[in-house]
Tab-separated table of C-alpha atoms in Angstrom:
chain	number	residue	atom	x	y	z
R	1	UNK	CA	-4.466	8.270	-11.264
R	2	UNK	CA	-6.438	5.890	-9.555
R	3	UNK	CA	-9.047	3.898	-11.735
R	4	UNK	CA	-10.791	2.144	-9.408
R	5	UNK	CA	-12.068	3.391	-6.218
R	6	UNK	CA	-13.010	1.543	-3.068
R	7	UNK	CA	-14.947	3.042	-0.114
R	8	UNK	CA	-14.234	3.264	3.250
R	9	UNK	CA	-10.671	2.581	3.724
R	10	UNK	CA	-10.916	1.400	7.123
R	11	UNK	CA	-14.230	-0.152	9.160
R	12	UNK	CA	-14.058	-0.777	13.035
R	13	UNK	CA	-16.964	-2.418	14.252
R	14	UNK	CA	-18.286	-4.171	16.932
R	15	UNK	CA	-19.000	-7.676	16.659
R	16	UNK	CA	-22.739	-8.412	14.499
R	17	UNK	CA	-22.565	-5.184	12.614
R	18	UNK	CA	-23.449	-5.952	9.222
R	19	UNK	CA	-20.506	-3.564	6.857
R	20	UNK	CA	-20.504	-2.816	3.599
R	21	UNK	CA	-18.119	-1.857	1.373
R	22	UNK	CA	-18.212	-0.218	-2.302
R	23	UNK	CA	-15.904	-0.600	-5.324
R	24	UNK	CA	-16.281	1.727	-8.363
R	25	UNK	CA	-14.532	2.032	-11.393
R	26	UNK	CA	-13.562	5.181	-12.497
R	27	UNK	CA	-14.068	6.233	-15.526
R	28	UNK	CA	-14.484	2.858	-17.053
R	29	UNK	CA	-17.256	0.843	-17.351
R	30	UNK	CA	-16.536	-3.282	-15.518
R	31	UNK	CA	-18.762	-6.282	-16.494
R	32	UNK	CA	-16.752	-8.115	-14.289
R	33	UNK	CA	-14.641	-7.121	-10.859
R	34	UNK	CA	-12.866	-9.585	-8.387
R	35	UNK	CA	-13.074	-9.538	-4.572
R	36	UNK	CA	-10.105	-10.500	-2.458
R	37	UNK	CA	-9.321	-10.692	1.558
R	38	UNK	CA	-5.422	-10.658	2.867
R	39	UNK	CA	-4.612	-11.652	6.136
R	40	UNK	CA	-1.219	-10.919	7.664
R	41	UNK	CA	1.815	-12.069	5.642
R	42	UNK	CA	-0.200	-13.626	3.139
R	43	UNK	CA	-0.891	-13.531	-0.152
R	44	UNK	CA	-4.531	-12.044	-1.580
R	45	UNK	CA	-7.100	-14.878	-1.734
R	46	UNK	CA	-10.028	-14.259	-4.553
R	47	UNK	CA	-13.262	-14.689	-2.861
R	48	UNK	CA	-15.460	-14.073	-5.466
R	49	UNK	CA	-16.187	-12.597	-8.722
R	50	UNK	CA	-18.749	-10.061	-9.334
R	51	UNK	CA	-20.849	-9.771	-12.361
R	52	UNK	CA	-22.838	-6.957	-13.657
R	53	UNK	CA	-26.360	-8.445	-13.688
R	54	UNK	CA	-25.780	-11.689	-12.308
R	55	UNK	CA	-24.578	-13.639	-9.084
R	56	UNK	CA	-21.633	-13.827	-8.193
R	57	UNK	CA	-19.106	-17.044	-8.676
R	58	UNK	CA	-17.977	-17.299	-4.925
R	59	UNK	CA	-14.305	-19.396	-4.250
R	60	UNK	CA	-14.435	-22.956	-2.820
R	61	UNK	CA	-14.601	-22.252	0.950
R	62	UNK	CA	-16.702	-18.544	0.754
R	63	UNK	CA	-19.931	-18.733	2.613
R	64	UNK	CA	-21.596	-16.757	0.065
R	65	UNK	CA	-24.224	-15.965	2.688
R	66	UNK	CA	-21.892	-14.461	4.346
R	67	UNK	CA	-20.161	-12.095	1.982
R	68	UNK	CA	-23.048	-10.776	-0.293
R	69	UNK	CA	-22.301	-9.383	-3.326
R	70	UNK	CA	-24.103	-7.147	-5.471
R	71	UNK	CA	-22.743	-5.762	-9.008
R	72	UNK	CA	-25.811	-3.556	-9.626
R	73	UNK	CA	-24.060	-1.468	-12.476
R	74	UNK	CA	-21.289	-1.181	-14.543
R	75	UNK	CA	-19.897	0.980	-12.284
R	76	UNK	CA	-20.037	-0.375	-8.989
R	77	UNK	CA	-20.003	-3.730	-7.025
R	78	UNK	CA	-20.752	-4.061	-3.218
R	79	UNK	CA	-19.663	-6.696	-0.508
R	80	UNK	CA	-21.553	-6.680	2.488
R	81	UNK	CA	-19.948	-8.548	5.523
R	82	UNK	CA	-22.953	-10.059	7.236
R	83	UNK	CA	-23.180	-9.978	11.053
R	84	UNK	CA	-19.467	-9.755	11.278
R	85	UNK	CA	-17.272	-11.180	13.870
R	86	UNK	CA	-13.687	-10.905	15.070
R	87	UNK	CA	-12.235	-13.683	12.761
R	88	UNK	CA	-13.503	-11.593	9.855
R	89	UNK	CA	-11.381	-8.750	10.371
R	90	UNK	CA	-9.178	-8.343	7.483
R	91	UNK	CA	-8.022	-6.588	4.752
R	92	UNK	CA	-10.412	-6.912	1.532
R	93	UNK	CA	-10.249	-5.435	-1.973
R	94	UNK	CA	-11.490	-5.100	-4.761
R	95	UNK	CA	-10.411	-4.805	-8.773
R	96	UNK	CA	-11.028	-4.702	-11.873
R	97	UNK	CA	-10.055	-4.855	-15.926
R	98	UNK	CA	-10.572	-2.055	-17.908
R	99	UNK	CA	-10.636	-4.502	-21.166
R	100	UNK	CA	-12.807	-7.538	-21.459
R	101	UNK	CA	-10.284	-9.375	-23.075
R	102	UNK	CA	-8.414	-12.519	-22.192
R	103	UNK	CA	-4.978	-11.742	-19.115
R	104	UNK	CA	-5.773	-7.958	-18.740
R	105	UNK	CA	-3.896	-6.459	-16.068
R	106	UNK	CA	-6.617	-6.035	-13.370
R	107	UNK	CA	-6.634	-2.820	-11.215
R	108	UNK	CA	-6.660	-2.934	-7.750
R	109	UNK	CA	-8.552	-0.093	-5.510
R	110	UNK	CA	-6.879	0.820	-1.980
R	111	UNK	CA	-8.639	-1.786	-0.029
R	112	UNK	CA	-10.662	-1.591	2.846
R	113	UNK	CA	-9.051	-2.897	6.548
R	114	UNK	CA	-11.915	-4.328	8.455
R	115	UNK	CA	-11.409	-4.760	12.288
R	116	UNK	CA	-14.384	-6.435	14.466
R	117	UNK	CA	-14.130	-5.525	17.871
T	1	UNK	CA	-2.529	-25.336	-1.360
T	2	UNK	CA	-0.505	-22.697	-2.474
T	3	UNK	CA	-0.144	-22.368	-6.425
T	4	UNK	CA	1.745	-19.809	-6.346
T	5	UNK	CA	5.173	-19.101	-4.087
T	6	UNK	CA	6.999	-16.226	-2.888
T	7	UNK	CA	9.354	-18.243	-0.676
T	8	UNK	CA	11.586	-15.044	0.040
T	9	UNK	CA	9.564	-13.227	2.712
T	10	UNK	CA	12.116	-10.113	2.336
T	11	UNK	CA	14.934	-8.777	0.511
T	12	UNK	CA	17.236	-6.256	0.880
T	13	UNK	CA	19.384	-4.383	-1.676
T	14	UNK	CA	21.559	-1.346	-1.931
T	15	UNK	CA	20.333	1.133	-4.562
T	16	UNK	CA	22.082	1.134	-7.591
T	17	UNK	CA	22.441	-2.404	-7.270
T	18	UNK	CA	20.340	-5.118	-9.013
T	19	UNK	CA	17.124	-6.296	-7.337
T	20	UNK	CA	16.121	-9.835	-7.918
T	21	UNK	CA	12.539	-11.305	-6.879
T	22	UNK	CA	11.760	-15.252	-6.945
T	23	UNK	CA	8.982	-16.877	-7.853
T	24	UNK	CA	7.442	-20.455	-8.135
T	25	UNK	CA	4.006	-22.104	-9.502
T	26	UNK	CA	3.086	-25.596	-8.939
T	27	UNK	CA	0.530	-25.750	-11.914
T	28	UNK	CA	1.846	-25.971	-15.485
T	29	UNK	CA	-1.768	-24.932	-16.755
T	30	UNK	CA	-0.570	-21.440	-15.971
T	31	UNK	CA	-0.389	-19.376	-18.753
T	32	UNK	CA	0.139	-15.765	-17.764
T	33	UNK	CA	2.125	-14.274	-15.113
T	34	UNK	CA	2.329	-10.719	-13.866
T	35	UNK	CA	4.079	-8.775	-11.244
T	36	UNK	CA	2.243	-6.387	-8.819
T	37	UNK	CA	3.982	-3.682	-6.514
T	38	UNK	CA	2.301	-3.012	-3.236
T	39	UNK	CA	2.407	0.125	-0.825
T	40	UNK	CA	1.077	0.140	2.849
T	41	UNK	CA	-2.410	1.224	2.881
T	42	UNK	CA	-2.845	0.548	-1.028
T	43	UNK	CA	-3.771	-1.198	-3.606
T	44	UNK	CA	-1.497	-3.394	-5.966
T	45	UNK	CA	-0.533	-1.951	-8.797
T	46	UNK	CA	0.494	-3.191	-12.324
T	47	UNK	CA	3.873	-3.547	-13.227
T	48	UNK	CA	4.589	-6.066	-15.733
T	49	UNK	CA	3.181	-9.188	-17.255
T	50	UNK	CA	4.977	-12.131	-19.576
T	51	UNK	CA	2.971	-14.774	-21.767
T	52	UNK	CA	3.861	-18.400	-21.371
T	53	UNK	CA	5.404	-17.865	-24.919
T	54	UNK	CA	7.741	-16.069	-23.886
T	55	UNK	CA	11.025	-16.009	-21.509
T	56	UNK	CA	11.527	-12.902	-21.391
T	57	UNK	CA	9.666	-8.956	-21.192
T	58	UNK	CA	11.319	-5.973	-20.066
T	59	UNK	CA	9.887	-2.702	-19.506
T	60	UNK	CA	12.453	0.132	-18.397
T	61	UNK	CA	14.434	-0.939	-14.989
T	62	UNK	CA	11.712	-3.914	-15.052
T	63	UNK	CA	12.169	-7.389	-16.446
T	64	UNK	CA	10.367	-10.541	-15.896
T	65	UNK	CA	11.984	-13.899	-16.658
T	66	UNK	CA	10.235	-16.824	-17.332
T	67	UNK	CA	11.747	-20.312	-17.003
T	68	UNK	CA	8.688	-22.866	-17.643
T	69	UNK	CA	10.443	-26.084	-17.302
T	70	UNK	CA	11.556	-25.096	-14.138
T	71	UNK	CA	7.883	-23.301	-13.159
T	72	UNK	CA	10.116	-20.350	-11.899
T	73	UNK	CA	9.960	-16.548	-12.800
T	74	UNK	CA	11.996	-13.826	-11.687
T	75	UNK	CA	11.055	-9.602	-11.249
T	76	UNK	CA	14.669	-8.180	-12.069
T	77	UNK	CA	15.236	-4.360	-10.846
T	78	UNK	CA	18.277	-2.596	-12.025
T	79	UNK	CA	19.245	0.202	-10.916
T	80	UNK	CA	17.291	-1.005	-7.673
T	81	UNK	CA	15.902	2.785	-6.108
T	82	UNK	CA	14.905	3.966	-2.373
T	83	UNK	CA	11.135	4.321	-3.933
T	84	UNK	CA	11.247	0.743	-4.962
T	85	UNK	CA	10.891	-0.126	-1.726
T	86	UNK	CA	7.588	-2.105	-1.458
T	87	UNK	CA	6.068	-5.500	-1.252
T	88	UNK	CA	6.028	-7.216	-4.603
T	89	UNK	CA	3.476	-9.907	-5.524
T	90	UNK	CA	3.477	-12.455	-8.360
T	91	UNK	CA	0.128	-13.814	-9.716
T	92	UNK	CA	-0.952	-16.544	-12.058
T	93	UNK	CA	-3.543	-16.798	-14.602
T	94	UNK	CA	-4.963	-19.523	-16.141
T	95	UNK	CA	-6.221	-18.535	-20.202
T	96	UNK	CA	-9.798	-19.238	-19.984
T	97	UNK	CA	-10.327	-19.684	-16.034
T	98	UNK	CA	-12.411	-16.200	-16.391
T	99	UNK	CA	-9.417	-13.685	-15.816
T	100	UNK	CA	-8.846	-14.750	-12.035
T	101	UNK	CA	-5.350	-14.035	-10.149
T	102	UNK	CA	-3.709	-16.489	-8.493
T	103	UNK	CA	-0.711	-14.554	-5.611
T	104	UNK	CA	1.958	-15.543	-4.475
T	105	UNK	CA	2.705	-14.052	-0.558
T	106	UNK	CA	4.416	-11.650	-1.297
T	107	UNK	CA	8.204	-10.265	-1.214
T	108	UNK	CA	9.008	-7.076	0.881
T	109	UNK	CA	11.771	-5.568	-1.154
T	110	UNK	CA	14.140	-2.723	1.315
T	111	UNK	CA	15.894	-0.442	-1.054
T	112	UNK	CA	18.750	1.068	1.107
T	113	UNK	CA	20.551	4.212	0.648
């Protein structure tokens, strides 16, 4: 079964329409969880990591304005797409490790398809 | 610039047959290497993962060869199966560099019947 969740599955918008989206893990408690955005025919791009407790290490290029992320508890992380607009449609998810050790497989949830109108 | 390459957009394969998925890094500080299968409308999920110490790891109809001089791994598949059909992503970590994936694009594997 699924061990981590991500909420909603799909977003349309209109354009300025702040979204956010939620990632939990099930089940398993995640210090650290990884946010990622996939545009057509390409590969998953890491925006971000999310630590419990702490800011969040954005990617060279992230406006971290922008994508605000909050890792509130072990359980759950947040990214909140700030006044959106058309070019930020996407597809962005989330995942996590169950183990805090080094090259743990991470877990992906179902990701969330994001379409500004 | 793209670490990681998938430069085989598709594949197709007959089942039964042997399935054979390419891929290429560009930095040697690479360490560990995994393979992720990917469904419309979900996430990626696991499927196997090789150390740089190794050149080899199999797991069932799954196994991942790893050819660092030449920076190139390979998913194998064999038998190759209708539910295999999927796109199949390689990532990259880097030992240290906080657990972060590095994909490839992505191959969309066709298992035909």
């Amino acid at each position: 079964g699924a061990v981590v969740s991500q909420h909603p599955s799909r977003v349309i918008c209109k354009s300025g329409t702040s979204v956010k989206i939620e990632c939990r893990s099930l089940d398993f408690q995640a210090t650290t969880m990884f946010w990622y955005r996939q545009f057509p025919k390409q590969s998953l791009m890491l925006m971000a990591t999310s630590n419990e407790g702490s800011k969040a290490t954005y990617e060279q290029g992230v406006e971290k304005d922008k994508f605000l992320i909050n890792h509130a508890s072990l359980t759950l992380s947040t990214l909140t797409v700030t006044s959106a607009h058309p070019e930020d449609s996407s597809f962005y998810i989330c995942s996590a490790s169950l183990d805090r050790g080094p090259n743990q497989p991470q877990h992906f949830g179902d990701g969330t398809r994001l379409s500004i109108l | 610039d793209q670490q990681v390459k998938q430069n085989s957009p598709s594949l197709s394969v007959q089942e039964g047959r042997i399935s054979i998925l390419n891929c290429d890094y560009t930095n040697s500080m690479f360490d560990y290497f995994l393979w992720y299968k990917k469904y419309p409308a979900e996430g990626p999920t696991f499927l196997i993962s090789i150390s740089s110490i190794k050149d080899k790891n199999e797991d069932g109809r799954f196994t991942v060869f790893l050819n660092k001089s030449a920076k190139h791994l390979s998913l194998h598949i064999v038998p190759s199966q209708p539910g295999d059909s999927a796109v199949y992503f390689c990532a990259a970590i880097l030992t240290g560099g906080g657990n972060k994936l590095t994909f490839g694009t992505g191959t969309q594997l066709k298992v035909e019947l």
